[in-house]
PDB file of C-alpha atoms in Angstrom:
ATOM      1  CA  UNK A   1     -14.543  63.087  15.771  1.00 51.00           C
ATOM      2  CA  UNK A   2     -12.973  60.360  17.066  1.00 63.00           C
ATOM      3  CA  UNK A   3     -10.181  59.285  19.586  1.00 69.00           C
ATOM      4  CA  UNK A   4      -8.259  62.440  18.605  1.00 77.00           C
ATOM      5  CA  UNK A   5     -10.629  64.929  19.579  1.00 75.00           C
ATOM      6  CA  UNK A   6     -10.877  63.250  22.893  1.00 74.00           C
ATOM      7  CA  UNK A   7      -7.644  63.418  23.670  1.00 80.00           C
ATOM      8  CA  UNK A   8      -7.019  66.859  22.786  1.00 83.00           C
ATOM      9  CA  UNK A   9     -10.026  67.906  24.805  1.00 81.00           C
ATOM     10  CA  UNK A  10      -8.546  65.858  27.973  1.00 82.00           C
ATOM     11  CA  UNK A  11      -5.086  67.316  27.435  1.00 85.00           C
ATOM     12  CA  UNK A  12      -6.701  70.840  27.176  1.00 89.00           C
ATOM     13  CA  UNK A  13      -8.508  70.549  30.401  1.00 88.00           C
ATOM     14  CA  UNK A  14      -5.596  69.127  32.313  1.00 84.00           C
ATOM     15  CA  UNK A  15      -7.037  65.641  32.573  1.00 84.00           C
ATOM     16  CA  UNK A  16      -4.871  62.156  32.423  1.00 80.00           C
ATOM     17  CA  UNK A  17      -5.639  59.781  29.707  1.00 83.00           C
ATOM     18  CA  UNK A  18      -5.871  56.240  30.106  1.00 83.00           C
ATOM     19  CA  UNK A  19      -5.540  53.858  27.060  1.00 78.00           C
ATOM     20  CA  UNK A  20      -6.145  50.165  27.978  1.00 80.00           C
ATOM     21  CA  UNK A  21      -3.598  47.874  27.217  1.00 75.00           C
ATOM     22  CA  UNK A  22      -4.138  45.710  24.167  1.00 74.00           C
ATOM     23  CA  UNK A  23      -1.159  43.801  23.696  1.00 74.00           C
ATOM     24  CA  UNK A  24      -1.781  40.220  22.133  1.00 74.00           C
ATOM     25  CA  UNK A  25      -5.117  41.498  20.519  1.00 75.00           C
ATOM     26  CA  UNK A  26      -4.475  41.402  16.714  1.00 72.00           C
ATOM     27  CA  UNK A  27      -5.902  44.052  14.808  1.00 69.00           C
ATOM     28  CA  UNK A  28      -8.972  45.737  16.055  1.00 71.00           C
ATOM     29  CA  UNK A  29      -9.599  42.592  18.250  1.00 76.00           C
ATOM     30  CA  UNK A  30     -13.500  41.431  19.234  1.00 82.00           C
ATOM     31  CA  UNK A  31     -15.349  43.487  21.367  1.00 85.00           C
ATOM     32  CA  UNK A  32     -15.283  41.304  24.123  1.00 89.00           C
ATOM     33  CA  UNK A  33     -11.426  41.372  24.298  1.00 87.00           C
ATOM     34  CA  UNK A  34     -11.495  45.231  23.704  1.00 87.00           C
ATOM     35  CA  UNK A  35     -14.133  45.380  26.464  1.00 90.00           C
ATOM     36  CA  UNK A  36     -12.101  43.281  29.064  1.00 90.00           C
ATOM     37  CA  UNK A  37      -8.676  45.370  28.556  1.00 89.00           C
ATOM     38  CA  UNK A  38     -11.506  48.797  28.976  1.00 91.00           C
ATOM     39  CA  UNK A  39     -12.999  47.130  32.231  1.00 94.00           C
ATOM     40  CA  UNK A  40      -9.098  46.094  33.623  1.00 92.00           C
ATOM     41  CA  UNK A  41      -8.356  49.762  32.770  1.00 92.00           C
ATOM     42  CA  UNK A  42     -11.475  51.328  34.260  1.00 93.00           C
ATOM     43  CA  UNK A  43     -11.130  49.649  37.549  1.00 94.00           C
ATOM     44  CA  UNK A  44      -7.041  49.849  37.751  1.00 93.00           C
ATOM     45  CA  UNK A  45      -6.868  53.552  36.905  1.00 93.00           C
ATOM     46  CA  UNK A  46     -10.350  54.309  38.898  1.00 92.00           C
ATOM     47  CA  UNK A  47     -11.153  56.326  35.215  1.00 92.00           C
ATOM     48  CA  UNK A  48     -14.234  58.655  35.807  1.00 91.00           C
ATOM     49  CA  UNK A  49     -14.902  59.203  32.308  1.00 89.00           C
ATOM     50  CA  UNK A  50     -15.463  56.348  29.395  1.00 91.00           C
ATOM     51  CA  UNK A  51     -15.375  56.880  25.579  1.00 88.00           C
ATOM     52  CA  UNK A  52     -16.271  53.929  23.902  1.00 89.00           C
ATOM     53  CA  UNK A  53     -18.299  52.504  20.458  1.00 88.00           C
ATOM     54  CA  UNK A  54     -21.372  50.501  20.696  1.00 92.00           C
ATOM     55  CA  UNK A  55     -19.579  47.158  20.187  1.00 91.00           C
ATOM     56  CA  UNK A  56     -16.984  47.530  23.279  1.00 90.00           C
ATOM     57  CA  UNK A  57     -20.060  49.029  25.317  1.00 93.00           C
ATOM     58  CA  UNK A  58     -22.080  46.110  24.698  1.00 95.00           C
ATOM     59  CA  UNK A  59     -19.605  43.599  25.488  1.00 94.00           C
ATOM     60  CA  UNK A  60     -18.450  45.265  28.858  1.00 95.00           C
ATOM     61  CA  UNK A  61     -19.566  42.953  31.509  1.00 94.00           C
ATOM     62  CA  UNK A  62     -21.084  44.706  34.678  1.00 93.00           C
ATOM     63  CA  UNK A  63     -18.250  45.252  37.062  1.00 95.00           C
ATOM     64  CA  UNK A  64     -18.081  42.882  40.649  1.00 94.00           C
ATOM     65  CA  UNK A  65     -17.914  46.593  42.639  1.00 92.00           C
ATOM     66  CA  UNK A  66     -18.742  50.303  41.920  1.00 93.00           C
ATOM     67  CA  UNK A  67     -16.575  52.323  39.558  1.00 94.00           C
ATOM     68  CA  UNK A  68     -15.472  55.807  39.666  1.00 94.00           C
ATOM     69  CA  UNK A  69     -17.499  56.170  36.475  1.00 93.00           C
ATOM     70  CA  UNK A  70     -19.230  59.817  36.489  1.00 92.00           C
ATOM     71  CA  UNK A  71     -20.107  60.022  32.882  1.00 92.00           C
ATOM     72  CA  UNK A  72     -18.547  59.554  29.217  1.00 91.00           C
ATOM     73  CA  UNK A  73     -19.586  59.308  25.248  1.00 90.00           C
ATOM     74  CA  UNK A  74     -20.296  56.165  23.157  1.00 91.00           C
ATOM     75  CA  UNK A  75     -19.688  56.664  19.635  1.00 90.00           C
ATOM     76  CA  UNK A  76     -23.018  54.804  17.927  1.00 91.00           C
ATOM     77  CA  UNK A  77     -22.184  55.751  14.212  1.00 86.00           C
ATOM     78  CA  UNK A  78     -20.982  57.839  11.643  1.00 88.00           C
ATOM     79  CA  UNK A  79     -21.052  61.260  12.550  1.00 86.00           C
ATOM     80  CA  UNK A  80     -20.256  63.758  15.403  1.00 84.00           C
ATOM     81  CA  UNK A  81     -23.571  64.973  16.587  1.00 89.00           C
ATOM     82  CA  UNK A  82     -24.192  64.542  19.991  1.00 90.00           C
ATOM     83  CA  UNK A  83     -27.630  62.770  19.973  1.00 94.00           C
ATOM     84  CA  UNK A  84     -30.396  63.304  22.952  1.00 94.00           C
ATOM     85  CA  UNK A  85     -30.380  59.335  23.445  1.00 94.00           C
ATOM     86  CA  UNK A  86     -28.264  58.447  26.427  1.00 96.00           C
ATOM     87  CA  UNK A  87     -26.845  54.667  27.150  1.00 96.00           C
ATOM     88  CA  UNK A  88     -26.148  53.222  30.525  1.00 96.00           C
ATOM     89  CA  UNK A  89     -23.238  51.279  31.662  1.00 96.00           C
ATOM     90  CA  UNK A  90     -23.195  50.179  35.478  1.00 95.00           C
ATOM     91  CA  UNK A  91     -25.364  52.842  36.362  1.00 95.00           C
ATOM     92  CA  UNK A  92     -23.770  55.608  34.536  1.00 95.00           C
ATOM     93  CA  UNK A  93     -25.494  57.651  31.720  1.00 96.00           C
ATOM     94  CA  UNK A  94     -23.222  58.127  28.860  1.00 95.00           C
ATOM     95  CA  UNK A  95     -23.855  60.708  25.797  1.00 94.00           C
ATOM     96  CA  UNK A  96     -24.294  59.319  22.420  1.00 94.00           C
ATOM     97  CA  UNK A  97     -22.565  60.701  19.343  1.00 91.00           C
ATOM     98  CA  UNK A  98     -23.403  59.722  15.871  1.00 91.00           C
ATOM     99  CA  UNK A  99     -25.133  60.730  13.122  1.00 91.00           C
ATOM    100  CA  UNK A 100     -28.528  62.476  13.355  1.00 88.00           C
ATOM    101  CA  UNK A 101     -31.773  60.994  11.975  1.00 83.00           C
ATOM    102  CA  UNK A 102     -33.139  62.950   9.261  1.00 78.00           C
TER     103      UNK A 102
END
C-alpha cells in the first residue's frame, strides 16, 4: 500500500489528485518541509482528503482558517491494514493504516 494505491483509487472514482510542489526539497526532505508544502496544497487546492505519513502529519502546522478537509488516511508504519485508531488534524479524524498489533 502507498501512494500508488491511493492514486489508483482516486482515479477510479473520478477524483482529482493534488501532489504538493516539492521543488527545492532534496530527497525526501525533512518533515517540516513536506508539511509546509502539504499545507500550502491543502489550502490553495481546497483539498477534501489527505494522505500523509506520521512524520508529515506531526509537523503540519494548524491552519489559520478552516480547511475543506472531510477526512483522510495516515500511514503509521509498515503494513497495509486499516486500524481502529484514528488521528486528528485540524479537527478532522484521519483513519490509520499500518501493521496491526499481534
